[in-house]
PDB file of C-alpha atoms in Angstrom:
ATOM      1  CA  MET U 300       5.133   5.415 -21.623  1.00 89.00           C
ATOM      2  CA  ALA U 301       2.986   2.276 -21.482  1.00 90.00           C
ATOM      3  CA  GLU U 302       6.140   0.154 -21.375  1.00 94.00           C
ATOM      4  CA  LEU U 303       7.480   2.178 -18.469  1.00 92.00           C
ATOM      5  CA  ALA U 304       4.220   1.820 -16.529  1.00 93.00           C
ATOM      6  CA  THR U 305       4.261  -1.927 -17.176  1.00 94.00           C
ATOM      7  CA  ALA U 306       7.895  -2.178 -16.037  1.00 95.00           C
ATOM      8  CA  PHE U 307       7.122  -0.269 -12.831  1.00 95.00           C
ATOM      9  CA  ARG U 308       4.129  -2.474 -12.092  1.00 94.00           C
ATOM     10  CA  ARG U 309       6.157  -5.639 -12.692  1.00 95.00           C
ATOM     11  CA  GLU U 310       8.838  -4.378 -10.326  1.00 94.00           C
ATOM     12  CA  GLY U 311       6.157  -3.791  -7.677  1.00 93.00           C
ATOM     13  CA  GLU U 312       4.845  -7.312  -8.231  1.00 94.00           C
ATOM     14  CA  ARG U 313       8.344  -8.790  -8.065  1.00 93.00           C
ATOM     15  CA  LEU U 314       9.071  -6.995  -4.796  1.00 91.00           C
ATOM     16  CA  SER U 315       5.680  -8.024  -3.403  1.00 91.00           C
ATOM     17  CA  GLU U 316       6.538 -11.683  -3.918  1.00 91.00           C
ATOM     18  CA  ASN U 317       9.736 -11.347  -1.874  1.00 85.00           C
ATOM     19  CA  ALA U 318       8.860 -11.662   1.826  1.00 79.00           C
ATOM     20  CA  ALA U 319      12.091  -9.903   2.818  1.00 79.00           C
ATOM     21  CA  THR U 320      11.164  -6.729   0.932  1.00 80.00           C
ATOM     22  CA  ASP U 321       9.604  -3.790   2.747  1.00 88.00           C
ATOM     23  CA  PRO U 322       6.022  -3.517   1.403  1.00 89.00           C
ATOM     24  CA  ALA U 323       6.453   0.268   1.164  1.00 90.00           C
ATOM     25  CA  GLU U 324       9.113  -0.270  -1.496  1.00 92.00           C
ATOM     26  CA  ALA U 325       6.692  -2.276  -3.642  1.00 93.00           C
ATOM     27  CA  ALA U 326       4.042   0.399  -3.003  1.00 93.00           C
ATOM     28  CA  TRP U 327       6.412   3.030  -4.378  1.00 93.00           C
ATOM     29  CA  TRP U 328       6.704   1.156  -7.696  1.00 94.00           C
ATOM     30  CA  PHE U 329       2.954   0.616  -7.955  1.00 94.00           C
ATOM     31  CA  ALA U 330       2.345   4.303  -7.241  1.00 94.00           C
ATOM     32  CA  ARG U 331       4.816   5.310  -9.979  1.00 94.00           C
ATOM     33  CA  ALA U 332       2.988   3.062 -12.451  1.00 96.00           C
ATOM     34  CA  ALA U 333      -0.338   4.539 -11.340  1.00 93.00           C
ATOM     35  CA  ARG U 334       0.882   8.103 -11.910  1.00 92.00           C
ATOM     36  CA  ILE U 335       1.950   7.245 -15.446  1.00 94.00           C
ATOM     37  CA  HIS U 336      -1.377   5.578 -16.179  1.00 93.00           C
ATOM     38  CA  ALA U 337      -3.281   8.556 -14.766  1.00 89.00           C
ATOM     39  CA  THR U 338      -1.287  11.485 -16.138  1.00 89.00           C
ATOM     40  CA  SER U 339       0.342  10.282 -19.352  1.00 92.00           C
ATOM     41  CA  LEU U 340      -1.787   7.409 -20.594  1.00 91.00           C
ATOM     42  CA  PHE U 341      -5.140   8.666 -19.254  1.00 91.00           C
ATOM     43  CA  ASP U 342      -6.069   5.115 -18.297  1.00 90.00           C
ATOM     44  CA  SER U 343      -8.067   5.615 -15.112  1.00 85.00           C
ATOM     45  CA  ALA U 344      -8.876   1.905 -14.693  1.00 86.00           C
ATOM     46  CA  ALA U 345      -5.203   0.873 -14.781  1.00 91.00           C
ATOM     47  CA  ALA U 346      -4.298   3.809 -12.527  1.00 90.00           C
ATOM     48  CA  ALA U 347      -6.962   2.796 -10.008  1.00 84.00           C
ATOM     49  CA  GLU U 348      -5.697  -0.790  -9.958  1.00 89.00           C
ATOM     50  CA  CYS U 349      -2.078   0.281  -9.412  1.00 93.00           C
ATOM     51  CA  TYR U 350      -3.104   2.763  -6.710  1.00 89.00           C
ATOM     52  CA  ARG U 351      -5.112  -0.005  -5.005  1.00 86.00           C
ATOM     53  CA  LEU U 352      -2.064  -2.289  -5.034  1.00 92.00           C
ATOM     54  CA  ALA U 353       0.105   0.502  -3.638  1.00 93.00           C
ATOM     55  CA  ALA U 354      -2.357   1.408  -0.894  1.00 87.00           C
ATOM     56  CA  GLU U 355      -2.693  -2.244   0.158  1.00 87.00           C
ATOM     57  CA  ARG U 356       1.046  -2.392   0.736  1.00 90.00           C
ATOM     58  CA  SER U 357       1.397   0.959   2.445  1.00 88.00           C
ATOM     59  CA  PRO U 358      -1.931   1.745   4.175  1.00 79.00           C
ATOM     60  CA  SER U 359      -0.491   4.404   6.493  1.00 78.00           C
ATOM     61  CA  ASN U 360       1.121   6.446   3.695  1.00 85.00           C
ATOM     62  CA  ALA U 361      -1.004   9.612   3.835  1.00 82.00           C
ATOM     63  CA  GLY U 362       0.434  11.087   0.631  1.00 86.00           C
ATOM     64  CA  LEU U 363      -0.355   7.946  -1.293  1.00 87.00           C
ATOM     65  CA  ARG U 364      -3.874   7.883   0.162  1.00 85.00           C
ATOM     66  CA  ARG U 365      -4.413  11.461  -1.063  1.00 87.00           C
ATOM     67  CA  GLU U 366      -3.357  10.432  -4.565  1.00 87.00           C
ATOM     68  CA  VAL U 367      -5.674   7.435  -4.479  1.00 86.00           C
ATOM     69  CA  GLU U 368      -8.577   9.554  -3.256  1.00 89.00           C
ATOM     70  CA  ALA U 369      -7.947  12.256  -5.882  1.00 88.00           C
ATOM     71  CA  GLN U 370      -7.860   9.667  -8.653  1.00 85.00           C
ATOM     72  CA  LEU U 371     -11.041   8.021  -7.372  1.00 86.00           C
ATOM     73  CA  ALA U 372     -12.768  11.395  -7.065  1.00 90.00           C
ATOM     74  CA  ASP U 373     -11.779  12.309 -10.629  1.00 84.00           C
ATOM     75  CA  ALA U 374     -13.391   9.059 -11.755  1.00 83.00           C
ATOM     76  CA  GLY U 375     -16.533   9.817  -9.712  1.00 89.00           C
ATOM     77  CA  ARG U 376     -16.036   6.746  -7.529  1.00 89.00           C
ATOM     78  CA  TRP U 377     -17.262   8.354  -4.312  1.00 96.00           C
ATOM     79  CA  ASP U 378     -18.054   5.085  -2.510  1.00 96.00           C
ATOM     80  CA  ASP U 379     -14.422   4.126  -2.999  1.00 91.00           C
ATOM     81  CA  VAL U 380     -13.270   7.562  -1.791  1.00 93.00           C
ATOM     82  CA  ALA U 381     -15.330   7.044   1.373  1.00 96.00           C
ATOM     83  CA  ASP U 382     -13.867   3.559   1.854  1.00 93.00           C
ATOM     84  CA  SER U 383     -10.351   4.937   1.418  1.00 88.00           C
ATOM     85  CA  LEU U 384     -11.017   7.651   3.991  1.00 92.00           C
ATOM     86  CA  ARG U 385     -12.375   5.067   6.443  1.00 94.00           C
ATOM     87  CA  ALA U 386      -9.209   3.002   6.047  1.00 87.00           C
ATOM     88  CA  GLU U 387      -7.079   6.106   6.482  1.00 87.00           C
ATOM     89  CA  ILE U 388      -8.947   7.053   9.663  1.00 92.00           C
ATOM     90  CA  VAL U 389      -8.184   3.635  11.153  1.00 90.00           C
ATOM     91  CA  ALA U 390      -4.480   3.937  10.277  1.00 83.00           C
ATOM     92  CA  ALA U 391      -4.095   7.618  11.262  1.00 86.00           C
ATOM     93  CA  PRO U 392      -2.725   8.826  14.583  1.00 88.00           C
ATOM     94  CA  ALA U 393      -5.388  10.140  16.957  1.00 89.00           C
ATOM     95  CA  ASP U 394      -4.494  13.796  16.370  1.00 89.00           C
ATOM     96  CA  ALA U 395      -5.131  13.483  12.610  1.00 90.00           C
ATOM     97  CA  ARG U 396      -8.442  11.646  12.732  1.00 94.00           C
ATOM     98  CA  SER U 397     -10.734  14.633  13.246  1.00 96.00           C
ATOM     99  CA  PHE U 398      -9.777  16.214   9.918  1.00 95.00           C
ATOM    100  CA  LEU U 399     -10.199  12.912   8.086  1.00 95.00           C
ATOM    101  CA  GLU U 400     -13.560  12.261   9.750  1.00 97.00           C
ATOM    102  CA  PHE U 401     -14.715  15.707   8.665  1.00 98.00           C
ATOM    103  CA  ARG U 402     -13.628  14.964   5.081  1.00 97.00           C
ATOM    104  CA  LEU U 403     -15.520  11.673   5.231  1.00 98.00           C
ATOM    105  CA  GLY U 404     -18.598  13.522   6.466  1.00 98.00           C
ATOM    106  CA  ARG U 405     -18.429  15.910   3.509  1.00 98.00           C
ATOM    107  CA  VAL U 406     -18.090  13.047   1.030  1.00 98.00           C
ATOM    108  CA  CYS U 407     -21.022  11.206   2.611  1.00 98.00           C
ATOM    109  CA  GLU U 408     -23.193  14.314   2.677  1.00 98.00           C
ATOM    110  CA  GLU U 409     -22.308  16.030  -0.590  1.00 97.00           C
ATOM    111  CA  ARG U 410     -21.442  13.158  -2.916  1.00 97.00           C
ATOM    112  CA  LEU U 411     -23.173  10.064  -1.559  1.00 98.00           C
ATOM    113  CA  LYS U 412     -26.245  11.835  -0.145  1.00 97.00           C
ATOM    114  CA  ASP U 413     -25.845   9.632   2.937  1.00 98.00           C
ATOM    115  CA  VAL U 414     -26.980  11.913   5.754  1.00 97.00           C
ATOM    116  CA  ASP U 415     -26.713   9.185   8.412  1.00 97.00           C
ATOM    117  CA  GLY U 416     -23.136   8.423   7.356  1.00 98.00           C
ATOM    118  CA  ALA U 417     -22.331  12.127   7.303  1.00 98.00           C
ATOM    119  CA  LEU U 418     -23.766  12.625  10.782  1.00 98.00           C
ATOM    120  CA  ALA U 419     -21.733   9.719  12.152  1.00 98.00           C
ATOM    121  CA  ALA U 420     -18.522  11.046  10.615  1.00 98.00           C
ATOM    122  CA  TYR U 421     -19.159  14.649  11.694  1.00 98.00           C
ATOM    123  CA  ARG U 422     -20.030  13.512  15.239  1.00 96.00           C
ATOM    124  CA  ALA U 423     -16.788  11.536  15.433  1.00 96.00           C
ATOM    125  CA  ALA U 424     -14.837  14.569  14.204  1.00 97.00           C
ATOM    126  CA  ALA U 425     -16.625  16.846  16.678  1.00 94.00           C
ATOM    127  CA  GLU U 426     -15.235  14.849  19.601  1.00 91.00           C
ATOM    128  CA  ASP U 427     -12.196  17.069  19.064  1.00 91.00           C
ATOM    129  CA  PRO U 428     -13.100  20.357  20.805  1.00 86.00           C
ATOM    130  CA  ALA U 429     -11.271  22.297  18.070  1.00 87.00           C
ATOM    131  CA  ALA U 430     -13.418  20.804  15.303  1.00 90.00           C
ATOM    132  CA  ALA U 431     -15.963  23.619  15.151  1.00 89.00           C
ATOM    133  CA  PRO U 432     -16.851  23.027  11.462  1.00 94.00           C
ATOM    134  CA  ALA U 433     -17.753  19.416  12.257  1.00 96.00           C
ATOM    135  CA  ALA U 434     -19.891  20.487  15.217  1.00 93.00           C
ATOM    136  CA  GLU U 435     -21.646  23.071  13.030  1.00 93.00           C
ATOM    137  CA  ALA U 436     -22.323  20.386  10.416  1.00 97.00           C
ATOM    138  CA  VAL U 437     -23.908  18.124  13.051  1.00 96.00           C
ATOM    139  CA  LEU U 438     -26.084  20.989  14.268  1.00 93.00           C
ATOM    140  CA  ARG U 439     -27.085  21.932  10.711  1.00 94.00           C
ATOM    141  CA  LEU U 440     -28.031  18.370   9.741  1.00 97.00           C
ATOM    142  CA  LEU U 441     -29.954  17.697  12.941  1.00 95.00           C
ATOM    143  CA  GLY U 442     -31.732  21.048  12.527  1.00 91.00           C
ATOM    144  CA  GLU U 443     -32.676  20.191   8.940  1.00 94.00           C
ATOM    145  CA  ARG U 444     -34.140  16.924  10.205  1.00 95.00           C
ATOM    146  CA  LYS U 445     -35.904  18.778  13.019  1.00 92.00           C
ATOM    147  CA  ASP U 446     -34.380  16.239  15.391  1.00 94.00           C
ATOM    148  CA  TRP U 447     -34.407  18.623  18.324  1.00 90.00           C
ATOM    149  CA  GLN U 448     -33.817  15.996  20.997  1.00 91.00           C
ATOM    150  CA  ARG U 449     -30.612  14.727  19.379  1.00 94.00           C
ATOM    151  CA  LEU U 450     -29.526  18.306  18.664  1.00 90.00           C
ATOM    152  CA  ILE U 451     -29.847  19.273  22.330  1.00 89.00           C
ATOM    153  CA  GLN U 452     -28.151  16.031  23.391  1.00 91.00           C
ATOM    154  CA  PHE U 453     -25.267  16.799  21.029  1.00 92.00           C
ATOM    155  CA  LEU U 454     -24.895  20.334  22.418  1.00 87.00           C
ATOM    156  CA  GLU U 455     -24.878  18.992  25.974  1.00 88.00           C
ATOM    157  CA  GLU U 456     -22.205  16.424  25.072  1.00 88.00           C
ATOM    158  CA  ARG U 457     -20.193  19.091  23.282  1.00 85.00           C
ATOM    159  CA  VAL U 458     -20.232  21.385  26.315  1.00 85.00           C
ATOM    160  CA  GLU U 459     -18.613  18.622  28.378  1.00 85.00           C
ATOM    161  CA  HIS U 460     -15.597  18.584  26.027  1.00 80.00           C
ATOM    162  CA  LEU U 461     -15.129  22.341  25.718  1.00 79.00           C
ATOM    163  CA  ASP U 462     -12.858  24.496  27.834  1.00 81.00           C
ATOM    164  CA  ASP U 463     -13.417  27.931  26.254  1.00 80.00           C
ATOM    165  CA  PRO U 464     -16.068  29.752  28.326  1.00 82.00           C
ATOM    166  CA  SER U 465     -17.345  31.815  25.374  1.00 82.00           C
ATOM    167  CA  ILE U 466     -17.909  28.692  23.249  1.00 78.00           C
ATOM    168  CA  ILE U 467     -19.597  26.964  26.187  1.00 80.00           C
ATOM    169  CA  VAL U 468     -21.970  29.924  26.577  1.00 83.00           C
ATOM    170  CA  THR U 469     -22.716  29.882  22.847  1.00 82.00           C
ATOM    171  CA  ALA U 470     -23.494  26.152  22.906  1.00 77.00           C
ATOM    172  CA  LEU U 471     -25.758  26.517  25.935  1.00 81.00           C
ATOM    173  CA  TYR U 472     -27.487  29.506  24.333  1.00 79.00           C
ATOM    174  CA  ARG U 473     -28.168  27.460  21.189  1.00 78.00           C
ATOM    175  CA  ALA U 474     -29.564  24.635  23.307  1.00 76.00           C
ATOM    176  CA  GLY U 475     -31.839  27.123  25.039  1.00 79.00           C
ATOM    177  CA  GLU U 476     -33.002  28.565  21.721  1.00 81.00           C
ATOM    178  CA  THR U 477     -33.780  25.078  20.460  1.00 76.00           C
ATOM    179  CA  CYS U 478     -35.798  24.248  23.583  1.00 73.00           C
ATOM    180  CA  GLU U 479     -37.797  27.463  23.237  1.00 74.00           C
ATOM    181  CA  GLY U 480     -38.719  26.499  19.685  1.00 64.00           C
TER     182      GLY U 480
END
């Protein structure tokens, strides 16, 4: 299997050197080599390198990004997972960003213990009115910090983006509760 992984990587390198080749084609070969390294040879370092090469050549390939992130997570490389998610957010269409920003928030909060990074990611995700879990995460983190001013400000901003009257009432009620102490 090692020979096959090496052959796939060399093919990716050969295609990468040819300016006329679609970079996604080279990415496919690197990803195949990475899968062999990860699943058959159990060489996480070689798999990570091949996944990195593949992702560089095909940054908007969501499936490939998921593989890269899973491999990095298995290796406990959470900073790299966060970096991969940030790159994916930049490359993603607007309608897919909220989910990715929420995932980034969870990685920052749960794995990196970076509350500021988590808040930033959750706030970005919560700009989508349908992203209730992200909004709840912002409220929870601000409440844990006892940052009542920012919590109320967030609720007021959220109300401006909502169109469901029952959710608007709930947000205003929570703001009122917070003000009352």
